[in-house]
Short mmCIF file of C-alpha atoms (C1' of nucleotides) in Angstrom, two decimals:
data_model
loop_
_atom_site.label_atom_id
_atom_site.label_comp_id
_atom_site.label_asym_id
_atom_site.label_seq_id
_atom_site.Cartn_x
_atom_site.Cartn_y
_atom_site.Cartn_z
CA UNK A 1 -3.32 -3.24 22.25
CA UNK A 2 -5.98 -5.51 23.53
CA UNK A 3 -9.17 -5.84 21.61
CA UNK A 4 -12.66 -6.05 22.95
CA UNK A 5 -13.36 -8.19 25.92
CA UNK A 6 -14.19 -11.81 25.55
CA UNK A 7 -17.44 -11.92 27.38
CA UNK A 8 -19.35 -11.60 24.18
CA UNK A 9 -18.15 -15.08 23.32
CA UNK A 10 -18.97 -14.51 19.68
CA UNK A 11 -15.40 -14.81 18.57
CA UNK A 12 -14.50 -16.04 15.12
CA UNK A 13 -15.48 -19.66 14.91
CA UNK A 14 -16.11 -19.78 18.66
CA UNK A 15 -19.19 -21.75 19.47
CA UNK A 16 -21.31 -20.98 22.47
CA UNK A 17 -23.66 -23.39 24.13
CA UNK A 18 -25.51 -23.42 27.38
CA UNK A 19 -24.76 -27.05 27.99
CA UNK A 20 -21.88 -27.69 30.36
CA UNK A 21 -19.02 -29.87 29.34
CA UNK A 22 -18.48 -33.40 30.54
CA UNK A 23 -15.48 -32.91 32.82
CA UNK A 24 -16.71 -29.98 34.86
CA UNK A 25 -16.29 -30.86 38.52
CA UNK A 26 -18.53 -28.12 39.84
CA UNK A 27 -21.98 -29.30 38.89
CA UNK A 28 -23.56 -26.55 40.90
CA UNK A 29 -22.09 -23.91 38.65
CA UNK A 30 -23.49 -25.51 35.53
CA UNK A 31 -26.46 -23.20 35.47
CA UNK A 32 -24.10 -20.27 34.93
CA UNK A 33 -21.73 -21.91 32.50
CA UNK A 34 -21.19 -20.45 29.06
CA UNK A 35 -19.10 -22.88 27.08
CA UNK A 36 -16.98 -21.73 24.15
CA UNK A 37 -14.57 -23.39 21.77
CA UNK A 38 -11.37 -21.66 20.78
CA UNK A 39 -8.82 -22.20 18.07
CA UNK A 40 -5.07 -22.20 18.38
CA UNK A 41 -3.83 -18.93 19.86
CA UNK A 42 -7.25 -17.37 20.37
CA UNK A 43 -7.59 -15.01 23.28
CA UNK A 44 -9.83 -16.26 26.06
CA UNK A 45 -9.18 -13.45 28.50
CA UNK A 46 -7.35 -10.24 27.68
CA UNK A 47 -4.61 -8.67 29.78
CA UNK A 48 -5.92 -5.38 31.09
CA UNK A 49 -9.61 -6.16 30.68
CA UNK A 50 -12.09 -6.28 33.52
CA UNK A 51 -12.00 -9.56 35.43
CA UNK A 52 -15.68 -10.29 35.18
CA UNK A 53 -15.51 -14.04 34.68
CA UNK A 54 -14.09 -17.17 36.09
CA UNK A 55 -13.18 -20.01 33.76
CA UNK A 56 -12.67 -23.74 33.69
CA UNK A 57 -10.94 -25.72 30.97
CA UNK A 58 -13.17 -28.51 29.72
CA UNK A 59 -10.83 -29.99 27.14
CA UNK A 60 -7.67 -28.97 25.37
CA UNK A 61 -5.20 -26.62 27.01
CA UNK A 62 -4.68 -22.92 27.65
CA UNK A 63 -1.79 -20.73 28.69
CA UNK A 64 -1.96 -17.86 31.13
CA UNK A 65 0.75 -15.32 30.42
CA UNK A 66 2.07 -11.84 30.95
CA UNK A 67 3.87 -9.69 28.40
CA UNK A 68 6.78 -7.91 30.01
CA UNK A 69 7.90 -4.38 29.27
CA UNK A 70 10.75 -5.72 27.17
CA UNK A 71 8.34 -7.70 25.02
CA UNK A 72 9.16 -11.10 26.45
CA UNK A 73 6.31 -13.38 27.30
CA UNK A 74 6.17 -15.18 30.62
CA UNK A 75 3.72 -18.02 30.94
CA UNK A 76 2.47 -18.14 34.51
CA UNK A 77 0.12 -21.09 34.30
CA UNK A 78 -0.66 -23.99 32.04
CA UNK A 79 -4.34 -24.83 32.19
CA UNK A 80 -5.43 -28.40 31.56
CA UNK A 81 -8.91 -29.94 31.68
CA UNK A 82 -10.45 -29.38 35.10
CA UNK A 83 -8.28 -26.38 35.92
CA UNK A 84 -9.96 -23.16 36.97
CA UNK A 85 -8.54 -19.74 36.22
CA UNK A 86 -9.43 -16.09 36.16
CA UNK A 87 -9.09 -15.48 39.88
CA UNK A 88 -7.83 -11.98 40.59
CA UNK A 89 -7.37 -9.84 43.66
CA UNK A 90 -7.84 -6.63 41.68
CA UNK A 91 -10.82 -5.85 39.44
CA UNK A 92 -8.57 -5.91 36.38
CA UNK A 93 -6.96 -8.89 34.72
CA UNK A 94 -3.19 -8.53 35.01
CA UNK A 95 -2.70 -11.46 32.65
CA UNK A 96 -3.93 -12.86 29.38
CA UNK A 97 -5.11 -16.33 28.55
CA UNK A 98 -4.93 -18.02 25.16
CA UNK A 99 -6.00 -21.39 23.86
CA UNK A 100 -3.02 -23.59 23.07
CA UNK A 101 -4.62 -25.97 20.60
CA UNK A 102 -7.52 -25.90 18.19
CA UNK A 103 -10.76 -27.02 19.71
CA UNK A 104 -9.96 -26.03 23.27
CA UNK A 105 -13.22 -25.90 25.21
CA UNK A 106 -13.58 -23.52 28.13
CA UNK A 107 -16.50 -22.81 30.41
CA UNK A 108 -16.90 -19.29 31.69
CA UNK A 109 -18.96 -18.12 34.65
CA UNK A 110 -20.02 -14.63 35.54
CA UNK A 111 -18.03 -13.86 38.63
CA UNK A 112 -20.78 -11.72 40.06
CA UNK A 113 -23.41 -14.36 39.62
CA UNK A 114 -21.14 -17.14 40.79
CA UNK A 115 -20.40 -15.27 43.98
CA UNK A 116 -24.08 -14.60 44.56
CA UNK A 117 -24.73 -18.29 44.13
CA UNK A 118 -21.91 -19.10 46.52
CA UNK A 119 -23.41 -16.76 49.09
CA UNK A 120 -26.44 -19.00 49.35
CA UNK A 121 -24.67 -22.29 48.80
CA UNK A 122 -21.83 -23.05 51.23
CA UNK A 123 -21.00 -26.21 49.36
CA UNK A 124 -20.31 -24.24 46.20
CA UNK A 125 -18.29 -21.75 48.21
CA UNK A 126 -16.10 -24.58 49.45
CA UNK A 127 -15.59 -25.92 45.96
CA UNK A 128 -14.60 -22.51 44.67
CA UNK A 129 -12.19 -22.24 47.56
CA UNK A 130 -10.72 -25.61 46.65
CA UNK A 131 -10.32 -24.49 43.05
CA UNK A 132 -8.38 -21.41 44.12
CA UNK A 133 -6.21 -23.55 46.39
CA UNK A 134 -5.37 -25.71 43.42
CA UNK A 135 -4.49 -22.66 41.35
CA UNK A 136 -2.25 -21.64 44.23
CA UNK A 137 -0.67 -25.07 44.23
CA UNK A 138 0.02 -24.96 40.50
CA UNK A 139 1.67 -21.58 40.80
CA UNK A 140 3.76 -22.73 43.72
CA UNK A 141 4.86 -25.79 41.79
CA UNK A 142 5.88 -23.67 38.84
CA UNK A 143 7.82 -21.32 41.08
CA UNK A 144 9.76 -24.28 42.42
CA UNK A 145 10.53 -25.41 38.88
CA UNK A 146 11.57 -22.01 37.60
CA UNK A 147 13.65 -21.51 40.73
CA UNK A 148 15.83 -24.50 39.97
CA UNK A 149 19.42 -23.90 39.00
CA UNK A 150 20.25 -25.53 35.69
CA UNK A 151 18.11 -25.66 32.58
CA UNK A 152 18.40 -29.44 32.60
CA UNK A 153 16.67 -29.55 35.97
CA UNK A 154 13.99 -27.15 34.86
CA UNK A 155 13.13 -29.17 31.78
CA UNK A 156 13.26 -32.40 33.78
CA UNK A 157 10.91 -31.02 36.41
CA UNK A 158 8.62 -29.75 33.72
CA UNK A 159 8.35 -33.20 32.19
CA UNK A 160 7.60 -34.67 35.58
CA UNK A 161 4.92 -32.10 36.30
CA UNK A 162 3.26 -32.69 32.96
CA UNK A 163 3.45 -36.42 33.58
CA UNK A 164 1.65 -36.00 36.87
CA UNK A 165 -1.04 -33.78 35.42
CA UNK A 166 -1.64 -35.48 32.09
CA UNK A 167 -3.01 -38.92 31.37
CA UNK A 168 -0.25 -41.43 30.64
CA UNK A 169 0.07 -43.28 27.39
CA UNK A 170 1.79 -46.60 26.93
CA UNK A 171 4.79 -47.20 29.16
CA UNK A 172 5.38 -43.79 30.67
CA UNK A 173 4.88 -41.69 27.61
CA UNK A 174 3.61 -38.16 28.05
CA UNK A 175 2.11 -36.12 25.23
CA UNK A 176 3.27 -32.56 25.78
CA UNK A 177 0.38 -30.23 24.88
CA UNK A 178 2.62 -27.25 24.08
CA UNK A 179 5.40 -26.20 21.76
CA UNK A 180 9.04 -25.67 22.67
CA UNK A 181 8.39 -21.96 22.69
CA UNK A 182 5.69 -22.36 25.28
CA UNK A 183 7.93 -24.55 27.40
CA UNK A 184 10.65 -21.93 27.12
CA UNK A 185 8.38 -19.11 28.27
CA UNK A 186 7.00 -21.29 31.04
CA UNK A 187 10.49 -22.04 32.36
CA UNK A 188 11.89 -18.63 31.41
CA UNK A 189 14.75 -20.06 29.43
CA UNK A 190 15.45 -19.76 25.72
CA UNK A 191 13.95 -22.09 23.14
CA UNK A 192 17.35 -23.36 22.11
CA UNK A 193 18.12 -24.31 25.68
CA UNK A 194 14.88 -26.28 25.93
CA UNK A 195 15.73 -28.15 22.78
CA UNK A 196 19.28 -28.81 23.91
CA UNK A 197 18.14 -30.01 27.31
CA UNK A 198 15.70 -32.45 25.76
CA UNK A 199 18.29 -33.95 23.45
CA UNK A 200 20.71 -34.05 26.35
CA UNK A 201 18.22 -35.98 28.47
CA UNK A 202 17.65 -38.28 25.53
CA UNK A 203 21.38 -38.93 25.09
CA UNK A 204 21.69 -39.67 28.80
CA UNK A 205 19.01 -42.29 28.43
CA UNK A 206 16.69 -40.52 30.87
CA UNK A 207 13.92 -40.01 28.35
CA UNK A 208 13.00 -41.09 24.85
CA UNK A 209 11.42 -38.91 22.22
CA UNK A 210 8.86 -40.46 19.91
CA UNK A 211 7.84 -37.55 17.78
CA UNK A 212 8.68 -34.06 18.90
CA UNK A 213 5.99 -33.81 21.52
CA UNK A 214 5.83 -37.26 22.99
CA UNK A 215 8.21 -37.96 25.85
CA UNK A 216 8.73 -41.37 27.31
CA UNK A 217 10.20 -41.36 30.79
CA UNK A 218 12.88 -44.02 31.13
CA UNK A 219 14.62 -43.05 34.35
CA UNK A 220 12.21 -41.25 36.63
CA UNK A 221 14.60 -41.03 39.57
CA UNK A 222 17.16 -39.18 37.51
CA UNK A 223 14.54 -36.58 36.70
CA UNK A 224 13.34 -36.27 40.27
CA UNK A 225 16.54 -35.41 42.02
CA UNK A 226 18.42 -33.09 39.77
CA UNK A 227 21.65 -34.18 41.42
CA UNK A 228 22.45 -36.96 39.02
CA UNK A 229 21.96 -34.51 36.20
CA UNK A 230 24.66 -32.18 37.37
CA UNK A 231 27.95 -32.43 35.54
CA UNK A 232 30.08 -32.03 38.62
CA UNK A 233 27.82 -33.03 41.45
CA UNK A 234 30.11 -31.83 44.21
CA UNK A 235 27.48 -32.38 46.87
CA UNK A 236 26.50 -28.79 47.53
CA UNK A 237 24.58 -29.82 50.58
CA UNK A 238 25.46 -27.38 53.32
CA UNK A 239 23.03 -24.82 52.14
CA UNK A 240 20.24 -24.98 54.64
CA UNK A 241 21.14 -23.86 58.09
CA UNK A 242 18.67 -25.10 60.63
CA UNK A 243 17.96 -22.37 63.16
CA UNK A 244 17.75 -23.42 66.74
CA UNK B 1 -2.92 1.32 60.83
CA UNK B 2 -0.20 -1.03 61.84
CA UNK B 3 0.23 0.05 65.44
CA UNK B 4 1.62 -2.87 67.31
CA UNK B 5 0.18 -2.02 70.69
CA UNK B 6 0.22 -5.67 71.57
CA UNK B 7 3.44 -5.20 73.46
CA UNK B 8 2.07 -7.23 76.32
CA UNK B 9 3.13 -10.39 74.56
CA UNK B 10 6.84 -9.75 74.50
CA UNK B 11 7.49 -13.09 76.03
CA UNK B 12 10.79 -14.81 75.41
CA UNK B 13 9.20 -17.87 73.93
CA UNK B 14 5.90 -18.22 72.19
CA UNK B 15 3.00 -16.80 74.09
CA UNK B 16 -0.58 -17.51 73.27
CA UNK B 17 -3.53 -15.31 74.00
CA UNK B 18 -7.15 -15.32 72.94
CA UNK B 19 -7.24 -11.63 72.13
CA UNK B 20 -6.92 -10.86 68.44
CA UNK B 21 -4.41 -8.38 67.15
CA UNK B 22 -5.23 -4.89 65.98
CA UNK B 23 -4.41 -5.20 62.29
CA UNK B 24 -6.56 -8.18 61.51
CA UNK B 25 -8.73 -7.26 58.57
CA UNK B 26 -11.17 -10.09 59.09
CA UNK B 27 -13.03 -9.02 62.17
CA UNK B 28 -15.44 -11.86 61.83
CA UNK B 29 -12.69 -14.38 62.35
CA UNK B 30 -11.58 -12.77 65.59
CA UNK B 31 -13.57 -15.20 67.64
CA UNK B 32 -11.39 -18.02 66.35
CA UNK B 33 -8.06 -16.23 66.46
CA UNK B 34 -5.21 -17.59 68.52
CA UNK B 35 -2.44 -15.03 68.53
CA UNK B 36 1.17 -16.06 69.13
CA UNK B 37 4.49 -14.28 69.17
CA UNK B 38 7.56 -15.86 67.61
CA UNK B 39 11.24 -15.19 67.77
CA UNK B 40 13.71 -15.06 64.91
CA UNK B 41 13.67 -18.32 62.96
CA UNK B 42 10.93 -19.98 64.98
CA UNK B 43 8.76 -22.41 63.10
CA UNK B 44 5.16 -21.31 62.67
CA UNK B 45 4.07 -24.15 60.44
CA UNK B 46 6.08 -27.25 59.71
CA UNK B 47 6.65 -28.75 56.28
CA UNK B 48 4.94 -32.11 56.20
CA UNK B 49 2.54 -31.49 59.05
CA UNK B 50 -1.23 -31.50 58.75
CA UNK B 51 -2.62 -28.26 57.38
CA UNK B 52 -5.12 -27.67 60.13
CA UNK B 53 -4.81 -23.92 60.44
CA UNK B 54 -4.91 -20.72 58.47
CA UNK B 55 -2.76 -17.82 59.55
CA UNK B 56 -2.49 -14.07 59.30
CA UNK B 57 0.58 -11.98 60.08
CA UNK B 58 -0.25 -9.26 62.58
CA UNK B 59 3.17 -7.64 62.83
CA UNK B 60 6.70 -8.50 61.86
CA UNK B 61 7.41 -10.80 58.93
CA UNK B 62 7.48 -14.48 58.06
CA UNK B 63 8.91 -16.55 55.25
CA UNK B 64 7.20 -19.48 53.58
CA UNK B 65 9.73 -21.89 52.15
CA UNK B 66 10.44 -25.34 50.78
CA UNK B 67 13.59 -27.36 51.32
CA UNK B 68 14.62 -29.06 48.12
CA UNK B 69 16.09 -32.50 47.82
CA UNK B 70 19.56 -31.03 47.39
CA UNK B 71 19.24 -29.10 50.63
CA UNK B 72 18.64 -25.75 49.06
CA UNK B 73 15.94 -23.55 50.47
CA UNK B 74 13.46 -21.82 48.21
CA UNK B 75 11.37 -19.08 49.75
CA UNK B 76 7.99 -19.08 48.05
CA UNK B 77 6.34 -16.22 49.91
CA UNK B 78 7.25 -13.32 52.12
CA UNK B 79 4.47 -12.62 54.59
CA UNK B 80 3.99 -9.08 55.86
CA UNK B 81 1.36 -7.68 58.22
CA UNK B 82 -2.11 -8.35 56.85
CA UNK B 83 -1.00 -11.28 54.70
CA UNK B 84 -2.80 -14.59 55.07
CA UNK B 85 -1.12 -17.94 54.55
CA UNK B 86 -1.58 -21.63 55.16
CA UNK B 87 -3.91 -22.29 52.23
CA UNK B 88 -3.35 -25.75 50.80
CA UNK B 89 -5.06 -27.92 48.25
CA UNK B 90 -3.89 -31.10 49.94
CA UNK B 91 -4.43 -31.97 53.61
CA UNK B 92 -0.69 -31.79 54.24
CA UNK B 93 1.50 -28.71 54.36
CA UNK B 94 3.99 -28.91 51.49
CA UNK B 95 5.87 -25.92 52.89
CA UNK B 96 7.22 -24.54 56.13
CA UNK B 97 6.80 -21.08 57.60
CA UNK B 98 9.23 -19.34 59.93
CA UNK B 99 9.25 -15.99 61.65
CA UNK B 100 11.84 -13.68 60.17
CA UNK B 101 12.32 -11.31 63.09
CA UNK B 102 11.94 -11.45 66.84
CA UNK B 103 8.50 -10.48 68.02
CA UNK B 104 6.65 -11.50 64.91
CA UNK B 105 2.97 -11.80 65.79
CA UNK B 106 0.77 -14.23 63.94
CA UNK B 107 -2.90 -15.09 64.32
CA UNK B 108 -3.93 -18.65 63.63
CA UNK B 109 -7.41 -19.96 62.93
CA UNK B 110 -8.65 -23.51 62.96
CA UNK B 111 -9.35 -24.26 59.34
CA UNK B 112 -12.23 -26.54 60.22
CA UNK B 113 -13.91 -24.00 62.42
CA UNK B 114 -13.22 -21.14 60.04
CA UNK B 115 -14.85 -23.05 57.21
CA UNK B 116 -17.84 -23.87 59.36
CA UNK B 117 -18.16 -20.21 60.17
CA UNK B 118 -17.85 -19.32 56.51
CA UNK B 119 -20.62 -21.77 55.69
CA UNK B 120 -23.06 -19.65 57.65
CA UNK B 121 -21.55 -16.28 56.85
CA UNK B 122 -21.23 -15.45 53.14
CA UNK B 123 -19.45 -12.22 53.94
CA UNK B 124 -16.69 -14.11 55.70
CA UNK B 125 -16.52 -16.56 52.80
CA UNK B 126 -15.97 -13.66 50.44
CA UNK B 127 -13.22 -12.24 52.59
CA UNK B 128 -11.45 -15.59 52.77
CA UNK B 129 -11.73 -15.80 49.02
CA UNK B 130 -10.21 -12.38 48.69
CA UNK B 131 -7.36 -13.40 50.98
CA UNK B 132 -6.56 -16.40 48.80
CA UNK B 133 -6.70 -14.22 45.70
CA UNK B 134 -4.13 -11.97 47.29
CA UNK B 135 -1.93 -14.94 48.10
CA UNK B 136 -2.28 -15.92 44.46
CA UNK B 137 -1.30 -12.43 43.41
CA UNK B 138 1.80 -12.45 45.61
CA UNK B 139 2.92 -15.76 44.18
CA UNK B 140 2.32 -14.59 40.65
CA UNK B 141 4.31 -11.45 41.32
CA UNK B 142 7.20 -13.47 42.68
CA UNK B 143 7.12 -15.77 39.69
CA UNK B 144 7.46 -12.76 37.42
CA UNK B 145 10.41 -11.54 39.44
CA UNK B 146 12.19 -14.88 39.56
CA UNK B 147 11.53 -15.35 35.85
CA UNK B 148 13.49 -12.24 34.92
CA UNK B 149 16.77 -12.67 33.10
CA UNK B 150 19.58 -10.95 34.93
CA UNK B 151 20.23 -10.87 38.65
CA UNK B 152 20.26 -7.09 38.52
CA UNK B 153 16.69 -7.08 37.32
CA UNK B 154 15.63 -9.58 39.93
CA UNK B 155 17.09 -7.56 42.77
CA UNK B 156 15.66 -4.37 41.33
CA UNK B 157 12.19 -5.87 41.04
CA UNK B 158 12.49 -7.20 44.56
CA UNK B 159 13.22 -3.74 45.90
CA UNK B 160 10.25 -2.35 44.02
CA UNK B 161 7.95 -5.05 45.32
CA UNK B 162 9.05 -4.49 48.88
CA UNK B 163 8.61 -0.75 48.37
CA UNK B 164 5.04 -1.29 47.27
CA UNK B 165 4.21 -3.60 50.14
CA UNK B 166 6.06 -1.88 52.99
CA UNK B 167 5.42 1.51 54.52
CA UNK B 168 7.81 4.13 53.17
CA UNK B 169 10.25 6.02 55.33
CA UNK B 170 11.68 9.43 54.54
CA UNK B 171 12.23 10.13 50.85
CA UNK B 172 11.71 6.74 49.28
CA UNK B 173 13.59 4.64 51.78
CA UNK B 174 12.50 1.05 52.26
CA UNK B 175 13.48 -1.01 55.28
CA UNK B 176 14.09 -4.51 54.01
CA UNK B 177 12.76 -6.93 56.62
CA UNK B 178 15.02 -9.80 55.59
CA UNK B 179 18.67 -10.72 55.29
CA UNK B 180 20.67 -11.12 52.10
CA UNK B 181 20.33 -14.87 52.46
CA UNK B 182 16.55 -14.58 52.49
CA UNK B 183 16.60 -12.35 49.44
CA UNK B 184 18.83 -14.84 47.68
CA UNK B 185 16.53 -17.77 48.41
CA UNK B 186 13.53 -15.68 47.43
CA UNK B 187 15.08 -14.81 44.06
CA UNK B 188 16.89 -18.14 43.71
CA UNK B 189 20.25 -16.56 43.14
CA UNK B 190 23.35 -16.77 45.30
CA UNK B 191 23.98 -14.47 48.24
CA UNK B 192 27.07 -13.08 46.61
CA UNK B 193 25.10 -12.11 43.54
CA UNK B 194 22.53 -10.29 45.68
CA UNK B 195 25.27 -8.34 47.39
CA UNK B 196 26.99 -7.55 44.12
CA UNK B 197 23.76 -6.44 42.50
CA UNK B 198 22.99 -4.08 45.35
CA UNK B 199 26.39 -2.43 45.24
CA UNK B 200 26.09 -2.27 41.49
CA UNK B 201 22.75 -0.47 41.73
CA UNK B 202 24.31 1.85 44.29
CA UNK B 203 27.24 2.67 42.01
CA UNK B 204 24.87 3.37 39.16
CA UNK B 205 23.07 5.88 41.34
CA UNK B 206 19.80 3.98 41.16
CA UNK B 207 19.58 3.36 44.89
CA UNK B 208 21.33 4.46 48.06
CA UNK B 209 22.13 2.24 51.02
CA UNK B 210 21.82 3.73 54.48
CA UNK B 211 22.70 0.80 56.65
CA UNK B 212 22.72 -2.67 55.22
CA UNK B 213 18.96 -3.08 55.20
CA UNK B 214 17.66 0.34 54.31
CA UNK B 215 17.35 1.10 50.63
CA UNK B 216 16.56 4.53 49.29
CA UNK B 217 15.18 4.53 45.78
CA UNK B 218 16.73 7.29 43.70
CA UNK B 219 15.77 6.34 40.16
CA UNK B 220 12.53 4.40 40.19
CA UNK B 221 12.20 4.24 36.41
CA UNK B 222 15.55 2.53 36.07
CA UNK B 223 14.35 -0.16 38.43
CA UNK B 224 11.02 -0.59 36.69
CA UNK B 225 12.14 -1.32 33.20
CA UNK B 226 15.17 -3.52 33.46
CA UNK B 227 16.32 -2.27 30.09
CA UNK B 228 18.42 0.56 31.32
CA UNK B 229 20.11 -1.86 33.66
CA UNK B 230 21.45 -4.04 30.90
CA UNK B 231 25.15 -3.71 30.26
CA UNK B 232 24.84 -3.72 26.51
CA UNK B 233 21.58 -1.86 26.21
CA UNK B 234 22.27 -1.08 22.60
CA UNK B 235 18.88 -2.10 21.40
CA UNK B 236 16.87 -4.93 22.76
CA UNK B 237 13.76 -4.19 20.80
CA UNK B 238 14.11 -7.06 18.42
CA UNK B 239 12.81 -9.50 20.97
CA UNK B 240 9.20 -8.78 20.17
CA UNK B 241 7.68 -11.90 18.83
CA UNK B 242 4.89 -11.16 16.42
CA UNK B 243 1.78 -12.90 17.64
CA UNK B 244 -0.23 -14.58 14.96
"C1'" DC C 1 39.19 -12.51 73.25
"C1'" DG C 2 37.50 -16.07 70.09
"C1'" DC C 3 33.49 -17.47 67.84
"C1'" DC C 4 29.73 -17.01 64.75
"C1'" DG C 5 26.49 -15.00 61.64
"C1'" DC C 6 26.13 -11.45 58.29
"C1'" DG C 7 27.82 -8.85 54.48
"C1'" DT C 8 31.15 -7.66 50.94
"C1'" DT C 9 34.76 -8.31 47.43
"C1'" DG C 10 37.91 -11.01 44.31
"C1'" DA C 11 39.14 -14.83 40.95
"C1'" DT C 12 37.64 -18.48 38.00
"C1'" DG C 13 35.13 -21.90 35.34
"C1'" DG C 14 30.79 -23.53 33.53
"C1'" DC C 15 26.34 -22.85 31.84
"C1'" DA C 16 23.08 -20.50 29.08
"C1'" DG C 17 21.61 -16.50 26.03
"C1'" DT C 18 22.29 -14.79 21.54
"C1'" DC C 19 23.07 -14.97 16.67
"C1'" DA C 20 23.10 -17.92 12.83
"C1'" DA C 21 22.35 -21.84 9.79
"C1'" DT C 22 20.03 -26.10 8.84
"C1'" DT C 23 16.52 -29.71 9.07
"C1'" DT C 24 11.98 -31.39 9.88
"C1'" DC C 25 7.26 -31.11 9.41
"C1'" DA C 26 2.43 -29.69 8.53
"C1'" DG C 27 -0.39 -27.43 5.52
"C1'" DT C 28 -1.53 -25.55 0.97
"C1'" DG C 29 -2.18 -25.36 -3.76
"C1'" DG C 30 -0.78 -26.61 -8.36
"C1'" DC D 1 1.84 -36.70 -6.30
"C1'" DC D 2 4.88 -33.08 -5.70
"C1'" DA D 3 6.60 -28.42 -5.12
"C1'" DC D 4 6.20 -24.60 -2.16
"C1'" DT D 5 5.90 -22.23 2.20
"C1'" DG D 6 6.28 -21.01 6.82
"C1'" DA D 7 6.61 -22.42 11.46
"C1'" DA D 8 8.69 -25.55 14.57
"C1'" DA D 9 12.74 -27.73 16.05
"C1'" DT D 10 17.52 -28.71 16.14
"C1'" DT D 11 22.50 -27.86 16.10
"C1'" DG D 12 26.76 -24.99 16.19
"C1'" DA D 13 29.86 -21.04 17.64
"C1'" DC D 14 30.71 -17.46 20.76
"C1'" DT D 15 30.18 -14.16 24.51
"C1'" DG D 16 28.93 -12.99 29.05
"C1'" DC D 17 26.69 -13.58 33.31
"C1'" DC D 18 26.54 -16.00 37.56
"C1'" DA D 19 27.60 -19.94 40.85
"C1'" DT D 20 31.28 -21.40 43.36
"C1'" DC D 21 35.25 -21.16 46.25
"C1'" DA D 22 37.90 -18.18 49.00
"C1'" DA D 23 39.21 -14.39 51.90
"C1'" DC D 24 38.19 -10.43 54.70
"C1'" DG D 25 35.66 -6.74 57.61
"C1'" DC D 26 32.16 -6.09 60.99
"C1'" DG D 27 29.21 -6.48 65.10
"C1'" DG D 28 27.18 -9.13 68.89
"C1'" DC D 29 27.87 -12.36 72.53
"C1'" DG D 30 29.43 -15.93 75.74
#
DNA sequence: CGCCGCGTTGATGGCAGTCAATTTCAGTGG
DNA sequence: CCACTGAAATTGACTGCCATCAACGCGGCG
């Protein structure tokens, strides 16, 4: 079902330049960078294609996802400016990546050439390592969010994570870069539940919504510990048994 | 290839030797390896401590986990022989690691010294990179399992993942290395639900239980696509969302 | 023997998925 | 400027799964 691979970078309306973007933290890789611009929903990296490139978001946002056998989509990473992706243990991509918004700019690097460059440049090797550690950290953070119990906690944690990764606006407003559907597939809950949780948080006075995608955090503590969000917070503490 | 002929270190508490274990895939790191043996539940790496070491499981099993604010434990990685862990983006460990069984053998490497060694040895740098990619892959796999809908699917996927990572016994029997509690905290469901799901799968003829921790896979296809496990599997095809 | 950790089974209430209808909004063209 | 259109977002009603509480069987161990 997947079309041709992306490495041609001549996609519809995708521009390719040899000049690296402004927010790329790995200056050493700039000589290999191929920068492309994608529109809303455009495929950056196809599930099932050969993993021949590494990528870095310059501006905009991208979603890494997997389509399950039952047709459901699971987003397994939200990529924001500065985030690297495309790291795989196998030679094949077991995920797809799409641009979230129009004008998303992504730098791609030939994996083979990047690794050759890293072989002769320990500093670059360390920076690549750091980038993979950060990808690991993002995934771990998402696992902790998805692993939460109630949908209210999941949505609350999601807002907090976005707030920590995105630049803040006035007060504590956060501009969510994705739709409710994307949030739903990121948290693996239904769209309706995401919407209900947001209005619930709004009614509780924890957040304020100015426009559908701008969240203002009123009560950060309530979001942080999901306890105060529980209807009947019966102090379910005795869960962890310290082993001697 | 997993012969644990290191039986000399069957000490009651944690013993430390300078001789690397037999299953270590990174021979180049052997010079830095400090091999220790842990008993059931012993802490290998403490949550909140400085992340000064990388580790590799030689034999046995270990669990990487996080304790939430509400006291719940979330297991974010199951480490089996050959698996590396301890990779962090920040200088502090945001997780803990414990040995699952008595006699779990783990090699530890000074991160500082390992990175210095990698600076002068591109081949080692590549192997470290590969190890982090595999950690990434494990985490991604777990996220896909935890993100499934029903508990039956989660438990089924867990069995399949263990089957693919553990050596098989007779027929298709898999010896689960962990307790029901560990499975529950890995899948973020309750222990009772794990138990119920297993007996359910047994009654459906999908698996057989010989002893509490030995699972024999009878119907692999039923485990793979969670569709046939749904109670009302009338037709779930309508969930396909047409991608623009 | 009593204790404790592990595992299983039962009963019950709450939360969330599903189906459905409605509203809002952005974009388009007349 | 406005009507039209489709996607995004919200809200409601209902069913069902699962977390929780509780009890019990089992095996190891002091």
